[in-house]
Amino acid sequence: MVLAEIAEEVKKCTLCELFRTATNAVPGEGNPEARVMFIGEAPGWHEDKQGKPFVGNSGKFLTELIESAGLERDDVFITNIVKHRPPGNRDPLPDEIAACAGYLERQIAAIDPDVIVTLGRHSMNRYFPGERISKIHGKPKRFGTRLVVPMYHPAAALHNGSLRSTIEDDFKQLPRFLAEQDTERDKRRQEEERPEQGT
Ligand code: URA
């Protein structure tokens, strides 16, 4: 399976220096056929210890948010922009993000999700460079057949009352974005099946 192959490569990765200080690589986990894929920032202390994404406090909150959208954690795929923990939880550096980008691209291609949710600034920058999260959170943008929705990072929202209700409201829109994707897919199918006009 492609995702398992990518995970094995990530575990052996030496493309940047982060592997030297990390305990475990965190390739990501979830449903290989997920319709929704979440991209966070980088593994933290708990994730580094367990080799799994979003298993600490912000992970618990993320699971609640996923469930509030009528989904289960097992339905979705969760990964990060960088797959090894930066020392002391510092921000990932641009060359670390660049070194790790190929893994993320291959994960996205293998899963082919309908909706990608970016969590926080670093993953937002991949799709919306130069934008401000406070301005564009919760607003989906179409990239080919996919919708990409920038959202606040759960860790930022966890202890801030107003951000918390903002991220909760943004997550509650996910079923609507999935329904929009169903409609778009039906339209594409109908167009493919329609006989050529005038022949
Ligand atoms: N924060 C992230 O961005 N990713 C994790 O996996 C955990 C915390």
mmCIF file with all atom_site columns, N, CA and C in Angstrom, residues 66-105:
data_model
loop_
_atom_site.group_PDB
_atom_site.id
_atom_site.type_symbol
_atom_site.label_atom_id
_atom_site.label_alt_id
_atom_site.label_comp_id
_atom_site.label_asym_id
_atom_site.label_entity_id
_atom_site.label_seq_id
_atom_site.pdbx_PDB_ins_code
_atom_site.Cartn_x
_atom_site.Cartn_y
_atom_site.Cartn_z
_atom_site.occupancy
_atom_site.B_iso_or_equiv
_atom_site.pdbx_formal_charge
_atom_site.auth_seq_id
_atom_site.auth_comp_id
_atom_site.auth_asym_id
_atom_site.auth_atom_id
_atom_site.pdbx_PDB_model_num
ATOM 1   N N  . ILE A 1 66  ? -13.706 17.024 15.182 1.00 0.00 ? 66  ILE A N  1
ATOM 2   C CA . ILE A 1 66  ? -14.046 16.113 14.083 1.00 0.00 ? 66  ILE A CA 1
ATOM 3   C C  . ILE A 1 66  ? -15.419 15.484 14.346 1.00 0.00 ? 66  ILE A C  1
ATOM 4   N N  . GLU A 1 67  ? -15.631 15.074 15.610 1.00 0.00 ? 67  GLU A N  1
ATOM 5   C CA . GLU A 1 67  ? -16.906 14.426 15.952 1.00 0.00 ? 67  GLU A CA 1
ATOM 6   C C  . GLU A 1 67  ? -18.059 15.434 15.900 1.00 0.00 ? 67  GLU A C  1
ATOM 7   N N  . SER A 1 68  ? -17.760 16.701 16.218 1.00 0.00 ? 68  SER A N  1
ATOM 8   C CA . SER A 1 68  ? -18.826 17.713 16.161 1.00 0.00 ? 68  SER A CA 1
ATOM 9   C C  . SER A 1 68  ? -19.283 17.953 14.721 1.00 0.00 ? 68  SER A C  1
ATOM 10  N N  . ALA A 1 69  ? -18.427 17.554 13.760 1.00 0.00 ? 69  ALA A N  1
ATOM 11  C CA . ALA A 1 69  ? -18.799 17.697 12.346 1.00 0.00 ? 69  ALA A CA 1
ATOM 12  C C  . ALA A 1 69  ? -19.475 16.423 11.840 1.00 0.00 ? 69  ALA A C  1
ATOM 13  N N  . GLY A 1 70  ? -19.793 15.504 12.745 1.00 0.00 ? 70  GLY A N  1
ATOM 14  C CA . GLY A 1 70  ? -20.491 14.278 12.340 1.00 0.00 ? 70  GLY A CA 1
ATOM 15  C C  . GLY A 1 70  ? -19.564 13.231 11.753 1.00 0.00 ? 70  GLY A C  1
ATOM 16  N N  . LEU A 1 71  ? -18.247 13.407 11.950 1.00 0.00 ? 71  LEU A N  1
ATOM 17  C CA . LEU A 1 71  ? -17.279 12.428 11.438 1.00 0.00 ? 71  LEU A CA 1
ATOM 18  C C  . LEU A 1 71  ? -16.621 11.722 12.616 1.00 0.00 ? 71  LEU A C  1
ATOM 19  N N  . GLU A 1 72  ? -15.941 10.615 12.325 1.00 0.00 ? 72  GLU A N  1
ATOM 20  C CA . GLU A 1 72  ? -15.135 9.929  13.331 1.00 0.00 ? 72  GLU A CA 1
ATOM 21  C C  . GLU A 1 72  ? -13.674 10.135 12.973 1.00 0.00 ? 72  GLU A C  1
ATOM 22  N N  . ARG A 1 73  ? -12.810 10.064 13.973 1.00 0.00 ? 73  ARG A N  1
ATOM 23  C CA . ARG A 1 73  ? -11.375 10.192 13.695 1.00 0.00 ? 73  ARG A CA 1
ATOM 24  C C  . ARG A 1 73  ? -10.912 9.121  12.692 1.00 0.00 ? 73  ARG A C  1
ATOM 25  N N  . ASP A 1 74  ? -11.510 7.933  12.767 1.00 0.00 ? 74  ASP A N  1
ATOM 26  C CA . ASP A 1 74  ? -11.130 6.853  11.840 1.00 0.00 ? 74  ASP A CA 1
ATOM 27  C C  . ASP A 1 74  ? -11.554 7.116  10.395 1.00 0.00 ? 74  ASP A C  1
ATOM 28  N N  . ASP A 1 75  ? -12.466 8.064  10.199 1.00 0.00 ? 75  ASP A N  1
ATOM 29  C CA . ASP A 1 75  ? -12.931 8.363  8.831  1.00 0.00 ? 75  ASP A CA 1
ATOM 30  C C  . ASP A 1 75  ? -11.929 9.228  8.078  1.00 0.00 ? 75  ASP A C  1
ATOM 31  N N  . VAL A 1 76  ? -11.100 9.975  8.799  1.00 0.00 ? 76  VAL A N  1
ATOM 32  C CA . VAL A 1 76  ? -10.296 11.034 8.184  1.00 0.00 ? 76  VAL A CA 1
ATOM 33  C C  . VAL A 1 76  ? -8.817  10.633 8.187  1.00 0.00 ? 76  VAL A C  1
ATOM 34  N N  . PHE A 1 77  ? -7.991  11.423 7.539  1.00 0.00 ? 77  PHE A N  1
ATOM 35  C CA . PHE A 1 77  ? -6.543  11.208 7.613  1.00 0.00 ? 77  PHE A CA 1
ATOM 36  C C  . PHE A 1 77  ? -5.921  12.448 8.240  1.00 0.00 ? 77  PHE A C  1
ATOM 37  N N  . ILE A 1 78  ? -4.986  12.232 9.160  1.00 0.00 ? 78  ILE A N  1
ATOM 38  C CA . ILE A 1 78  ? -4.371  13.345 9.890  1.00 0.00 ? 78  ILE A CA 1
ATOM 39  C C  . ILE A 1 78  ? -2.857  13.275 9.726  1.00 0.00 ? 78  ILE A C  1
ATOM 40  N N  . THR A 1 79  ? -2.265  14.370 9.279  1.00 0.00 ? 79  THR A N  1
ATOM 41  C CA . THR A 1 79  ? -0.808  14.414 9.173  1.00 0.00 ? 79  THR A CA 1
ATOM 42  C C  . THR A 1 79  ? -0.324  15.829 9.463  1.00 0.00 ? 79  THR A C  1
ATOM 43  N N  . ASN A 1 80  ? 0.957   16.053 9.245  1.00 0.00 ? 80  ASN A N  1
ATOM 44  C CA . ASN A 1 80  ? 1.562   17.354 9.523  1.00 0.00 ? 80  ASN A CA 1
ATOM 45  C C  . ASN A 1 80  ? 2.422   17.790 8.349  1.00 0.00 ? 80  ASN A C  1
ATOM 46  N N  . ILE A 1 81  ? 2.741   19.068 8.349  1.00 0.00 ? 81  ILE A N  1
ATOM 47  C CA . ILE A 1 81  ? 3.611   19.641 7.310  1.00 0.00 ? 81  ILE A CA 1
ATOM 48  C C  . ILE A 1 81  ? 5.032   19.090 7.450  1.00 0.00 ? 81  ILE A C  1
ATOM 49  N N  . VAL A 1 82  ? 5.530   18.928 8.682  1.00 0.00 ? 82  VAL A N  1
ATOM 50  C CA . VAL A 1 82  ? 6.805   18.222 8.895  1.00 0.00 ? 82  VAL A CA 1
ATOM 51  C C  . VAL A 1 82  ? 6.576   17.011 9.801  1.00 0.00 ? 82  VAL A C  1
ATOM 52  N N  . LYS A 1 83  ? 7.348   15.964 9.539  1.00 0.00 ? 83  LYS A N  1
ATOM 53  C CA . LYS A 1 83  ? 7.045   14.654 10.133 1.00 0.00 ? 83  LYS A CA 1
ATOM 54  C C  . LYS A 1 83  ? 7.938   14.297 11.336 1.00 0.00 ? 83  LYS A C  1
ATOM 55  N N  . HIS A 1 84  ? 8.907   15.132 11.648 1.00 0.00 ? 84  HIS A N  1
ATOM 56  C CA . HIS A 1 84  ? 9.690   14.946 12.872 1.00 0.00 ? 84  HIS A CA 1
ATOM 57  C C  . HIS A 1 84  ? 9.515   16.184 13.757 1.00 0.00 ? 84  HIS A C  1
ATOM 58  N N  . ARG A 1 85  ? 9.580   15.988 15.072 1.00 0.00 ? 85  ARG A N  1
ATOM 59  C CA . ARG A 1 85  ? 9.371   17.109 16.007 1.00 0.00 ? 85  ARG A CA 1
ATOM 60  C C  . ARG A 1 85  ? 10.551  18.084 15.987 1.00 0.00 ? 85  ARG A C  1
ATOM 61  N N  . PRO A 1 86  ? 10.267  19.368 15.789 1.00 0.00 ? 86  PRO A N  1
ATOM 62  C CA . PRO A 1 86  ? 11.344  20.357 15.944 1.00 0.00 ? 86  PRO A CA 1
ATOM 63  C C  . PRO A 1 86  ? 11.709  20.468 17.424 1.00 0.00 ? 86  PRO A C  1
ATOM 64  N N  . PRO A 1 87  ? 13.001  20.577 17.751 1.00 0.00 ? 87  PRO A N  1
ATOM 65  C CA . PRO A 1 87  ? 13.404  20.606 19.158 1.00 0.00 ? 87  PRO A CA 1
ATOM 66  C C  . PRO A 1 87  ? 12.708  21.731 19.913 1.00 0.00 ? 87  PRO A C  1
ATOM 67  N N  . GLY A 1 88  ? 12.218  21.396 21.111 1.00 0.00 ? 88  GLY A N  1
ATOM 68  C CA . GLY A 1 88  ? 11.559  22.400 21.959 1.00 0.00 ? 88  GLY A CA 1
ATOM 69  C C  . GLY A 1 88  ? 10.274  22.950 21.367 1.00 0.00 ? 88  GLY A C  1
ATOM 70  N N  . ASN A 1 89  ? 9.708   22.239 20.398 1.00 0.00 ? 89  ASN A N  1
ATOM 71  C CA . ASN A 1 89  ? 8.461   22.682 19.732 1.00 0.00 ? 89  ASN A CA 1
ATOM 72  C C  . ASN A 1 89  ? 8.610   24.022 19.009 1.00 0.00 ? 89  ASN A C  1
ATOM 73  N N  . ARG A 1 90  ? 9.821   24.329 18.556 1.00 0.00 ? 90  ARG A N  1
ATOM 74  C CA . ARG A 1 90  ? 9.953   25.579 17.794 1.00 0.00 ? 90  ARG A CA 1
ATOM 75  C C  . ARG A 1 90  ? 9.217   25.422 16.464 1.00 0.00 ? 90  ARG A C  1
ATOM 76  N N  . ASP A 1 91  ? 8.994   26.558 15.792 1.00 0.00 ? 91  ASP A N  1
ATOM 77  C CA . ASP A 1 91  ? 8.358   26.519 14.472 1.00 0.00 ? 91  ASP A CA 1
ATOM 78  C C  . ASP A 1 91  ? 9.251   25.762 13.498 1.00 0.00 ? 91  ASP A C  1
ATOM 79  N N  . PRO A 1 92  ? 8.653   25.002 12.576 1.00 0.00 ? 92  PRO A N  1
ATOM 80  C CA . PRO A 1 92  ? 9.480   24.386 11.538 1.00 0.00 ? 92  PRO A CA 1
ATOM 81  C C  . PRO A 1 92  ? 10.091  25.456 10.635 1.00 0.00 ? 92  PRO A C  1
ATOM 82  N N  . LEU A 1 93  ? 11.330  25.223 10.186 1.00 0.00 ? 93  LEU A N  1
ATOM 83  C CA . LEU A 1 93  ? 12.022  26.199 9.341  1.00 0.00 ? 93  LEU A CA 1
ATOM 84  C C  . LEU A 1 93  ? 11.633  25.959 7.877  1.00 0.00 ? 93  LEU A C  1
ATOM 85  N N  . PRO A 1 94  ? 11.752  27.005 7.051  1.00 0.00 ? 94  PRO A N  1
ATOM 86  C CA . PRO A 1 94  ? 11.365  26.847 5.641  1.00 0.00 ? 94  PRO A CA 1
ATOM 87  C C  . PRO A 1 94  ? 12.074  25.677 4.950  1.00 0.00 ? 94  PRO A C  1
ATOM 88  N N  . ASP A 1 95  ? 13.382  25.469 5.244  1.00 0.00 ? 95  ASP A N  1
ATOM 89  C CA . ASP A 1 95  ? 14.048  24.356 4.539  1.00 0.00 ? 95  ASP A CA 1
ATOM 90  C C  . ASP A 1 95  ? 13.598  23.000 5.069  1.00 0.00 ? 95  ASP A C  1
ATOM 91  N N  . GLU A 1 96  ? 13.137  22.946 6.324  1.00 0.00 ? 96  GLU A N  1
ATOM 92  C CA . GLU A 1 96  ? 12.571  21.688 6.848  1.00 0.00 ? 96  GLU A CA 1
ATOM 93  C C  . GLU A 1 96  ? 11.216  21.408 6.192  1.00 0.00 ? 96  GLU A C  1
ATOM 94  N N  . ILE A 1 97  ? 10.421  22.448 6.028  1.00 0.00 ? 97  ILE A N  1
ATOM 95  C CA . ILE A 1 97  ? 9.112   22.289 5.369  1.00 0.00 ? 97  ILE A CA 1
ATOM 96  C C  . ILE A 1 97  ? 9.332   21.841 3.926  1.00 0.00 ? 97  ILE A C  1
ATOM 97  N N  . ALA A 1 98  ? 10.311  22.453 3.263  1.00 0.00 ? 98  ALA A N  1
ATOM 98  C CA . ALA A 1 98  ? 10.586  22.101 1.857  1.00 0.00 ? 98  ALA A CA 1
ATOM 99  C C  . ALA A 1 98  ? 11.082  20.663 1.744  1.00 0.00 ? 98  ALA A C  1
ATOM 100 N N  . ALA A 1 99  ? 11.957  20.253 2.679  1.00 0.00 ? 99  ALA A N  1
ATOM 101 C CA . ALA A 1 99  ? 12.501  18.888 2.618  1.00 0.00 ? 99  ALA A CA 1
ATOM 102 C C  . ALA A 1 99  ? 11.395  17.853 2.790  1.00 0.00 ? 99  ALA A C  1
ATOM 103 N N  . CYS A 1 100 ? 10.384  18.184 3.576  1.00 0.00 ? 100 CYS A N  1
ATOM 104 C CA . CYS A 1 100 ? 9.313   17.229 3.909  1.00 0.00 ? 100 CYS A CA 1
ATOM 105 C C  . CYS A 1 100 ? 8.163   17.267 2.895  1.00 0.00 ? 100 CYS A C  1
ATOM 106 N N  . ALA A 1 101 ? 8.164   18.247 1.994  1.00 0.00 ? 101 ALA A N  1
ATOM 107 C CA . ALA A 1 101 ? 6.980   18.486 1.150  1.00 0.00 ? 101 ALA A CA 1
ATOM 108 C C  . ALA A 1 101 ? 6.638   17.306 0.244  1.00 0.00 ? 101 ALA A C  1
ATOM 109 N N  . GLY A 1 102 ? 7.676   16.599 -0.221 1.00 0.00 ? 102 GLY A N  1
ATOM 110 C CA . GLY A 1 102 ? 7.425   15.475 -1.136 1.00 0.00 ? 102 GLY A CA 1
ATOM 111 C C  . GLY A 1 102 ? 6.572   14.390 -0.486 1.00 0.00 ? 102 GLY A C  1
ATOM 112 N N  . TYR A 1 103 ? 6.784   14.136 0.807  1.00 0.00 ? 103 TYR A N  1
ATOM 113 C CA . TYR A 1 103 ? 5.986   13.109 1.498  1.00 0.00 ? 103 TYR A CA 1
ATOM 114 C C  . TYR A 1 103 ? 4.514   13.522 1.542  1.00 0.00 ? 103 TYR A C  1
ATOM 115 N N  . LEU A 1 104 ? 4.301   14.794 1.890  1.00 0.00 ? 104 LEU A N  1
ATOM 116 C CA . LEU A 1 104 ? 2.924   15.286 1.981  1.00 0.00 ? 104 LEU A CA 1
ATOM 117 C C  . LEU A 1 104 ? 2.246   15.225 0.610  1.00 0.00 ? 104 LEU A C  1
ATOM 118 N N  . GLU A 1 105 ? 2.975   15.640 -0.426 1.00 0.00 ? 105 GLU A N  1
ATOM 119 C CA . GLU A 1 105 ? 2.389   15.597 -1.775 1.00 0.00 ? 105 GLU A CA 1
ATOM 120 C C  . GLU A 1 105 ? 1.977   14.177 -2.140 1.00 0.00 ? 105 GLU A C  1
#
